[in-house]
Amino acid sequence: MHWHGLDIPNVMDGVPDVEPSPNIEPNSYFDYHFKIVNPPGTHMYHTHHITATQEMMGLGGAFIILNPYEDNFINHDHFIMLQEFKVKGLEMGEVKKGTYDIDPHTHDFNFFTMNGRCLPYTTPLTVRYNENVRIRLGNIMHDAHPIHIHGHQFLVTASDGNTIPYNSQLIKNTINVASGETWDIQFKAHNTGIWPFHCHIPHHMSNNMTNPTGGMFTTIVYKN
Ligand SMILES: [Cu+2]
């Protein structure tokens, strides 16, 4: 297990092929105890062993160090893991209910997910007018994903778990999340409606190239 972005001791870094690190065998376990030295921020964890296979099967997640003071100003704090998979056994343009195997050894992905789900099964982000929303984006997989918001601009508040000083924060509506990166963005909900929030690569907005919008795509939904 690799603690991505965290300044932990070398023996706990989790790359057993090159470091003195625990190699956790199937049906085995290892307890980690943390003394956090990094400042609050968005980090990740993932396998770093047989990486091309295990990482592309989805073995990773978020490791978030919360700031108990700053977070009081945030009404909604979301994390979205961006992932992509090659599902075997479907012709291009075909989506059928069933259970399928994943091929981790490909560059040809056909399903693109936010927190493990494709539109229409992604979770909408609900907000109320005037609320402050933070979205933490993370990516440990193959492609970069330029994530775009509709109807709003956002501030880019942190990069790889490190807070960006206010005077250096960019105002954007698309942020490219490359493999290994986390980005925190923040916006004020000032424009009511149902707004797309999605990867801007067209193929990543489909499910196996089917026509209805799908893939790495969710919505920001105002409750009032
Ligand atoms: Cu994408």
mmCIF file of C-alpha atoms and ligand atoms in Angstrom:
data_model
loop_
_atom_site.group_PDB
_atom_site.id
_atom_site.type_symbol
_atom_site.label_atom_id
_atom_site.label_comp_id
_atom_site.label_asym_id
_atom_site.label_seq_id
_atom_site.Cartn_x
_atom_site.Cartn_y
_atom_site.Cartn_z
ATOM 1 C CA MET A 1 0.000 0.000 0.000
ATOM 2 C CA HIS A 2 1.456 3.306 -1.121
ATOM 3 C CA TRP A 3 0.508 6.496 0.729
ATOM 4 C CA HIS A 4 0.460 8.888 -2.186
ATOM 5 C CA GLY A 5 1.606 12.413 -1.381
ATOM 6 C CA LEU A 6 2.256 11.740 2.307
ATOM 7 C CA ASP A 7 5.690 12.247 3.889
ATOM 8 C CA ILE A 8 5.792 8.882 5.671
ATOM 9 C CA PRO A 9 8.933 6.886 6.598
ATOM 10 C CA ASN A 10 10.601 5.069 3.695
ATOM 11 C CA VAL A 11 9.876 1.616 5.158
ATOM 12 C CA MET A 12 6.111 2.333 4.954
ATOM 13 C CA ASP A 13 6.094 3.855 1.441
ATOM 14 C CA GLY A 14 4.719 0.708 -0.125
ATOM 15 C CA VAL A 15 6.859 -0.118 -3.180
ATOM 16 C CA PRO A 16 8.275 -3.503 -2.077
ATOM 17 C CA ASP A 17 10.079 -4.100 -5.398
ATOM 18 C CA VAL A 18 12.530 -1.262 -4.698
ATOM 19 C CA GLU A 19 12.080 -0.320 -1.040
ATOM 20 C CA PRO A 20 12.116 -2.150 2.287
ATOM 21 C CA SER A 21 8.319 -2.070 2.498
ATOM 22 C CA PRO A 22 5.529 -4.446 3.637
ATOM 23 C CA ASN A 23 4.370 -6.801 0.873
ATOM 24 C CA ILE A 24 0.829 -7.734 1.890
ATOM 25 C CA GLU A 25 0.037 -11.225 0.571
ATOM 26 C CA PRO A 26 -3.483 -12.343 -0.398
ATOM 27 C CA ASN A 27 -5.553 -13.255 2.706
ATOM 28 C CA SER A 28 -2.990 -11.442 4.857
ATOM 29 C CA TYR A 29 -3.100 -8.031 6.492
ATOM 30 C CA PHE A 30 -0.891 -5.239 7.802
ATOM 31 C CA ASP A 31 -1.905 -2.543 10.306
ATOM 32 C CA TYR A 32 -0.677 0.970 9.561
ATOM 33 C CA HIS A 33 -0.610 3.634 12.276
ATOM 34 C CA PHE A 34 -0.165 7.239 11.251
ATOM 35 C CA LYS A 35 1.492 10.243 12.762
ATOM 36 C CA ILE A 36 0.470 12.888 10.260
ATOM 37 C CA VAL A 37 3.182 15.379 9.385
ATOM 38 C CA ASN A 38 1.616 16.837 6.244
ATOM 39 C CA PRO A 39 -0.647 19.881 6.496
ATOM 40 C CA PRO A 40 -4.383 19.425 5.802
ATOM 41 C CA GLY A 41 -5.077 18.461 2.218
ATOM 42 C CA THR A 42 -6.249 15.922 -0.352
ATOM 43 C CA HIS A 43 -4.057 12.862 -0.864
ATOM 44 C CA MET A 44 -4.574 9.310 -2.079
ATOM 45 C CA TYR A 45 -3.523 5.727 -1.425
ATOM 46 C CA HIS A 46 -3.058 2.943 -3.942
ATOM 47 C CA THR A 47 -1.319 -0.309 -4.640
ATOM 48 C CA HIS A 48 2.266 0.065 -5.886
ATOM 49 C CA HIS A 49 2.886 -3.643 -6.477
ATOM 50 C CA ILE A 50 2.194 -5.246 -9.866
ATOM 51 C CA THR A 51 1.032 -1.710 -10.465
ATOM 52 C CA ALA A 52 0.009 -1.955 -14.114
ATOM 53 C CA THR A 53 -2.457 -4.672 -13.182
ATOM 54 C CA GLN A 54 -3.592 -3.789 -9.669
ATOM 55 C CA GLU A 55 -3.864 -0.033 -10.098
ATOM 56 C CA MET A 56 -5.803 -0.421 -13.343
ATOM 57 C CA MET A 57 -8.221 -2.774 -11.558
ATOM 58 C CA GLY A 58 -9.077 0.188 -9.323
ATOM 59 C CA LEU A 59 -7.100 -0.459 -6.123
ATOM 60 C CA GLY A 60 -6.897 3.038 -4.730
ATOM 61 C CA GLY A 61 -8.819 5.753 -2.882
ATOM 62 C CA ALA A 62 -8.700 9.115 -1.131
ATOM 63 C CA PHE A 63 -6.703 9.995 1.983
ATOM 64 C CA ILE A 64 -7.932 13.384 3.174
ATOM 65 C CA ILE A 65 -6.425 15.321 6.071
ATOM 66 C CA LEU A 66 -9.175 17.681 7.229
ATOM 67 C CA ASN A 67 -8.625 21.200 8.458
ATOM 68 C CA PRO A 68 -11.019 21.677 11.401
ATOM 69 C CA TYR A 69 -10.854 25.477 11.129
ATOM 70 C CA GLU A 70 -10.911 26.196 7.411
ATOM 71 C CA ASP A 71 -13.594 23.599 6.723
ATOM 72 C CA ASN A 72 -16.148 25.619 8.712
ATOM 73 C CA PHE A 73 -16.500 27.892 5.688
ATOM 74 C CA ILE A 74 -17.317 25.022 3.351
ATOM 75 C CA ASN A 75 -20.935 23.833 3.161
ATOM 76 C CA HIS A 76 -20.247 20.825 0.921
ATOM 77 C CA ASP A 77 -16.941 18.976 0.683
ATOM 78 C CA HIS A 78 -16.842 16.290 -2.010
ATOM 79 C CA PHE A 79 -14.128 13.939 -3.211
ATOM 80 C CA ILE A 80 -14.349 12.519 -6.723
ATOM 81 C CA MET A 81 -11.977 9.758 -7.828
ATOM 82 C CA LEU A 82 -11.563 9.692 -11.595
ATOM 83 C CA GLN A 83 -11.088 6.198 -13.016
ATOM 84 C CA GLU A 84 -11.278 4.369 -16.324
ATOM 85 C CA PHE A 85 -11.723 0.722 -17.174
ATOM 86 C CA LYS A 86 -11.725 -1.631 -20.132
ATOM 87 C CA VAL A 87 -14.730 -3.899 -19.719
ATOM 88 C CA LYS A 88 -14.286 -7.116 -21.697
ATOM 89 C CA GLY A 89 -16.965 -8.888 -23.720
ATOM 90 C CA LEU A 90 -18.891 -5.926 -25.138
ATOM 91 C CA GLU A 91 -18.808 -4.763 -28.754
ATOM 92 C CA MET A 92 -18.205 -1.038 -29.168
ATOM 93 C CA GLY A 93 -21.568 0.743 -28.934
ATOM 94 C CA GLU A 94 -23.089 -2.021 -26.846
ATOM 95 C CA VAL A 95 -24.207 -1.762 -23.203
ATOM 96 C CA LYS A 96 -25.885 -4.782 -21.651
ATOM 97 C CA LYS A 97 -26.694 -5.578 -18.031
ATOM 98 C CA GLY A 98 -24.372 -8.220 -16.661
ATOM 99 C CA THR A 99 -21.121 -8.912 -14.876
ATOM 100 C CA TYR A 100 -17.961 -8.406 -16.886
ATOM 101 C CA ASP A 101 -14.248 -8.846 -16.399
ATOM 102 C CA ILE A 102 -11.897 -5.878 -16.560
ATOM 103 C CA ASP A 103 -8.812 -5.897 -18.779
ATOM 104 C CA PRO A 104 -6.184 -3.824 -16.950
ATOM 105 C CA HIS A 105 -3.588 -4.240 -19.722
ATOM 106 C CA THR A 106 -4.994 -1.922 -22.362
ATOM 107 C CA HIS A 107 -4.901 1.703 -23.495
ATOM 108 C CA ASP A 108 -8.374 1.330 -24.927
ATOM 109 C CA PHE A 109 -10.792 2.173 -22.120
ATOM 110 C CA ASN A 110 -14.554 2.025 -22.596
ATOM 111 C CA PHE A 111 -15.976 3.040 -19.212
ATOM 112 C CA PHE A 112 -15.036 6.254 -17.382
ATOM 113 C CA THR A 113 -16.158 6.702 -13.804
ATOM 114 C CA MET A 114 -16.543 9.212 -10.977
ATOM 115 C CA ASN A 115 -16.333 7.363 -7.652
ATOM 116 C CA GLY A 116 -16.818 4.102 -9.527
ATOM 117 C CA ARG A 117 -19.954 5.049 -11.443
ATOM 118 C CA CYS A 118 -20.843 6.303 -14.921
ATOM 119 C CA LEU A 119 -23.685 8.680 -15.768
ATOM 120 C CA PRO A 120 -26.642 8.107 -15.266
ATOM 121 C CA TYR A 121 -25.538 6.318 -12.056
ATOM 122 C CA THR A 122 -23.113 8.965 -10.766
ATOM 123 C CA THR A 123 -24.230 10.835 -7.629
ATOM 124 C CA PRO A 124 -25.471 14.394 -8.275
ATOM 125 C CA LEU A 125 -23.888 17.076 -6.065
ATOM 126 C CA THR A 126 -26.770 18.904 -4.382
ATOM 127 C CA VAL A 127 -26.309 22.518 -3.283
ATOM 128 C CA ARG A 128 -28.396 25.446 -2.105
ATOM 129 C CA TYR A 129 -28.079 28.999 -3.340
ATOM 130 C CA ASN A 130 -25.150 30.909 -1.770
ATOM 131 C CA GLU A 131 -23.429 27.833 -0.358
ATOM 132 C CA ASN A 132 -19.676 27.282 -0.679
ATOM 133 C CA VAL A 133 -18.756 24.044 -2.392
ATOM 134 C CA ARG A 134 -15.387 22.323 -2.462
ATOM 135 C CA ILE A 135 -14.693 19.471 -4.834
ATOM 136 C CA ARG A 136 -11.495 17.468 -4.423
ATOM 137 C CA LEU A 137 -10.489 15.649 -7.597
ATOM 138 C CA GLY A 138 -8.055 12.720 -7.687
ATOM 139 C CA ASN A 139 -6.627 10.539 -10.440
ATOM 140 C CA ILE A 140 -4.220 7.599 -10.221
ATOM 141 C CA MET A 141 -5.031 5.928 -13.505
ATOM 142 C CA HIS A 142 -3.813 6.167 -17.099
ATOM 143 C CA ASP A 143 -5.280 9.230 -18.826
ATOM 144 C CA ALA A 144 -5.550 12.850 -17.757
ATOM 145 C CA HIS A 145 -9.090 14.189 -17.405
ATOM 146 C CA PRO A 146 -9.904 17.884 -17.967
ATOM 147 C CA ILE A 147 -12.850 18.396 -15.626
ATOM 148 C CA HIS A 148 -15.240 21.160 -16.626
ATOM 149 C CA ILE A 149 -18.028 22.966 -14.755
ATOM 150 C CA HIS A 150 -21.007 24.652 -16.404
ATOM 151 C CA GLY A 151 -22.500 27.984 -15.308
ATOM 152 C CA HIS A 152 -19.841 28.820 -12.713
ATOM 153 C CA GLN A 153 -16.178 29.676 -12.309
ATOM 154 C CA PHE A 154 -14.128 27.984 -9.603
ATOM 155 C CA LEU A 155 -11.069 28.907 -7.598
ATOM 156 C CA VAL A 156 -8.205 26.390 -7.667
ATOM 157 C CA THR A 157 -7.394 26.237 -3.962
ATOM 158 C CA ALA A 158 -4.959 23.320 -3.604
ATOM 159 C CA SER A 159 -2.628 21.214 -5.726
ATOM 160 C CA ASP A 160 -1.517 17.711 -4.658
ATOM 161 C CA GLY A 161 -2.723 18.375 -1.132
ATOM 162 C CA ASN A 162 -0.857 21.668 -0.800
ATOM 163 C CA THR A 163 -2.897 24.823 -0.264
ATOM 164 C CA ILE A 164 -2.359 27.501 -2.899
ATOM 165 C CA PRO A 165 -1.942 30.988 -1.376
ATOM 166 C CA TYR A 166 -5.066 33.078 -2.069
ATOM 167 C CA ASN A 167 -3.228 35.606 -4.242
ATOM 168 C CA SER A 168 -1.981 32.773 -6.483
ATOM 169 C CA GLN A 169 -5.303 30.923 -6.896
ATOM 170 C CA LEU A 170 -6.459 30.725 -10.509
ATOM 171 C CA ILE A 171 -10.079 31.275 -11.506
ATOM 172 C CA LYS A 172 -11.006 28.615 -14.067
ATOM 173 C CA ASN A 173 -13.843 26.488 -15.365
ATOM 174 C CA THR A 174 -11.740 23.506 -16.538
ATOM 175 C CA ILE A 175 -8.954 21.817 -14.598
ATOM 176 C CA ASN A 176 -6.807 19.049 -16.038
ATOM 177 C CA VAL A 177 -6.302 16.221 -13.543
ATOM 178 C CA ALA A 178 -3.321 14.167 -14.683
ATOM 179 C CA SER A 179 -2.395 10.778 -13.276
ATOM 180 C CA GLY A 180 -1.053 11.157 -9.740
ATOM 181 C CA GLU A 181 -2.556 14.595 -9.211
ATOM 182 C CA THR A 182 -5.153 15.913 -6.814
ATOM 183 C CA TRP A 183 -6.726 19.328 -7.262
ATOM 184 C CA ASP A 184 -9.107 21.094 -4.883
ATOM 185 C CA ILE A 185 -11.542 23.528 -6.447
ATOM 186 C CA GLN A 186 -14.070 25.768 -4.743
ATOM 187 C CA PHE A 187 -17.046 27.773 -5.941
ATOM 188 C CA LYS A 188 -19.951 29.813 -4.628
ATOM 189 C CA ALA A 189 -23.351 28.456 -5.675
ATOM 190 C CA HIS A 190 -24.784 31.599 -7.301
ATOM 191 C CA ASN A 191 -26.551 30.301 -10.399
ATOM 192 C CA THR A 192 -29.536 28.023 -9.838
ATOM 193 C CA GLY A 193 -30.293 25.060 -12.065
ATOM 194 C CA ILE A 194 -28.990 21.620 -12.964
ATOM 195 C CA TRP A 195 -25.403 22.017 -14.165
ATOM 196 C CA PRO A 196 -23.113 19.461 -15.835
ATOM 197 C CA PHE A 197 -19.754 18.718 -14.197
ATOM 198 C CA HIS A 198 -17.734 16.366 -16.380
ATOM 199 C CA CYS A 199 -14.551 15.329 -18.142
ATOM 200 C CA HIS A 200 -14.307 17.301 -21.360
ATOM 201 C CA ILE A 201 -12.780 14.524 -23.487
ATOM 202 C CA PRO A 202 -15.727 13.503 -25.688
ATOM 203 C CA HIS A 203 -15.056 9.737 -25.553
ATOM 204 C CA HIS A 204 -14.948 9.958 -21.759
ATOM 205 C CA MET A 205 -18.556 11.249 -21.789
ATOM 206 C CA SER A 206 -19.945 8.013 -23.185
ATOM 207 C CA ASN A 207 -20.502 4.482 -21.958
ATOM 208 C CA ASN A 208 -18.726 2.236 -24.479
ATOM 209 C CA MET A 209 -19.389 4.832 -27.223
ATOM 210 C CA THR A 210 -23.152 4.693 -26.859
ATOM 211 C CA ASN A 211 -24.975 7.844 -27.883
ATOM 212 C CA PRO A 212 -26.710 9.125 -24.718
ATOM 213 C CA THR A 213 -24.384 11.168 -22.530
ATOM 214 C CA GLY A 214 -22.623 8.948 -20.010
ATOM 215 C CA GLY A 215 -19.231 8.275 -18.527
ATOM 216 C CA MET A 216 -17.261 10.656 -16.325
ATOM 217 C CA PHE A 217 -20.145 13.036 -15.881
ATOM 218 C CA THR A 218 -22.274 14.231 -12.969
ATOM 219 C CA THR A 219 -24.475 17.225 -12.218
ATOM 220 C CA ILE A 220 -24.604 20.038 -9.675
ATOM 221 C CA VAL A 221 -28.259 20.276 -8.643
ATOM 222 C CA TYR A 222 -29.703 23.263 -6.775
ATOM 223 C CA LYS A 223 -32.320 22.316 -4.202
ATOM 224 C CA ASN A 224 -33.948 25.782 -4.238
HETATM 225 CU CU CU B 1 -11.507 12.035 -19.207
#
